[in-house]
Coordinates of C-alpha atoms in Angstrom, one line a residue:
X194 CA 170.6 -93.3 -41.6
X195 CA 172.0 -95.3 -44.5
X196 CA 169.7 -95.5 -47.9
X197 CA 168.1 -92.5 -46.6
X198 CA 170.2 -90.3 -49.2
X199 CA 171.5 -90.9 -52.6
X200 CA 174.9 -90.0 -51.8
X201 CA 177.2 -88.0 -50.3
X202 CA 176.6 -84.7 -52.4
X203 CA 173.1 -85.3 -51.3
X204 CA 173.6 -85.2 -47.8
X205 CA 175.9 -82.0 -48.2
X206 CA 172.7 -80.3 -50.6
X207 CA 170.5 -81.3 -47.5
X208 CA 172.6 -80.0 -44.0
X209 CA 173.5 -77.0 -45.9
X210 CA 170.4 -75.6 -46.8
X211 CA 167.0 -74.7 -45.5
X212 CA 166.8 -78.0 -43.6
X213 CA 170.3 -77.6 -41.7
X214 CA 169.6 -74.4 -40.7
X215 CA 166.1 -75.0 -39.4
X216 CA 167.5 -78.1 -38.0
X217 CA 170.2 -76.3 -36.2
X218 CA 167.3 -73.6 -35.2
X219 CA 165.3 -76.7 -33.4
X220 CA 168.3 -77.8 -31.4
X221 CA 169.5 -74.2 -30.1
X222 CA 165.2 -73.7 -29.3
X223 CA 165.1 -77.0 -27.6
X224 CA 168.6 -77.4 -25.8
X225 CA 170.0 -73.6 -25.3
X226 CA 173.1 -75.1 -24.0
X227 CA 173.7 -77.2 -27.4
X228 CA 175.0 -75.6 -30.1
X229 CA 175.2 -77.1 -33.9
X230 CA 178.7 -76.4 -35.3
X231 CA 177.7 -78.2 -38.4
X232 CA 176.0 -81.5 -40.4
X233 CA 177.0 -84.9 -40.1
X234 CA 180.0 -86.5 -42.0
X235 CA 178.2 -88.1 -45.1
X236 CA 180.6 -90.9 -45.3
X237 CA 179.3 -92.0 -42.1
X238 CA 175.9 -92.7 -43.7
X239 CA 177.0 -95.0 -45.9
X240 CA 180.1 -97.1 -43.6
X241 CA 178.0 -99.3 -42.0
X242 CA 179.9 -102.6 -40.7
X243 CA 179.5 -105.3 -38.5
X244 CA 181.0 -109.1 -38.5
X245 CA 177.9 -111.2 -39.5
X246 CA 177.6 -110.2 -43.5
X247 CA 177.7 -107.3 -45.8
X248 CA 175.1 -104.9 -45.2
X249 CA 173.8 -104.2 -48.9
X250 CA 170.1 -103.0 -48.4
X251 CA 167.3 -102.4 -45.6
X252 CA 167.1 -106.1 -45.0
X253 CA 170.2 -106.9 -44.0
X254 CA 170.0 -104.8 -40.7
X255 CA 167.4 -107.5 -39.6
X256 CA 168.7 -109.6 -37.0
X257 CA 171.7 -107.3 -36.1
X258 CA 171.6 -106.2 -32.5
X259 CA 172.2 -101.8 -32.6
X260 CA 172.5 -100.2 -28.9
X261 CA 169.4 -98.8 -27.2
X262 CA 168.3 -95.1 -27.6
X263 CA 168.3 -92.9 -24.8
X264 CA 166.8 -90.4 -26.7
X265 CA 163.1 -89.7 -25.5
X266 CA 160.4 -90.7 -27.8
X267 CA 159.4 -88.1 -30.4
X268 CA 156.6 -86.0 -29.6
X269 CA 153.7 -83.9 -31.9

């Protein structure tokens, strides 16, 4: 999720609060067996690398390959 948050301190205001428990709530409602011990290191959404150029802004992921999603699609 880089450029989705304006920093680290943002991601911290955001998995700590309303949204990272509700978040957690959805996970334990949908996979009993999973449980969230906390959010996600917020330096990890901002270390993006790869060896064809720097990635600066949205439109430098085009063209870079990223693995396939086994996640299932998102449902209403």
């Amino acid at each position: 999720m880089p450029f989705g948050f304006s920093g680290n301190a943002a991601t911290d205001e955001l998995f700590d609060g309303d949204f990272g428990t509700a978040f957690a709530a959805d996970i334990d409602a949908a996979r009993g067996d999973v449980v969230m011990l906390g959010g996600p290191d917020a330096g990890g959404f901002f270390a993006v690398t790869n060896f064809k150029r720097l990635i600066a802004d949205l439109v430098d992921f085009d063209g870079i390959r990223v693995p396939p999603s086994t996640l299932p699609p998102k449902t209403a």
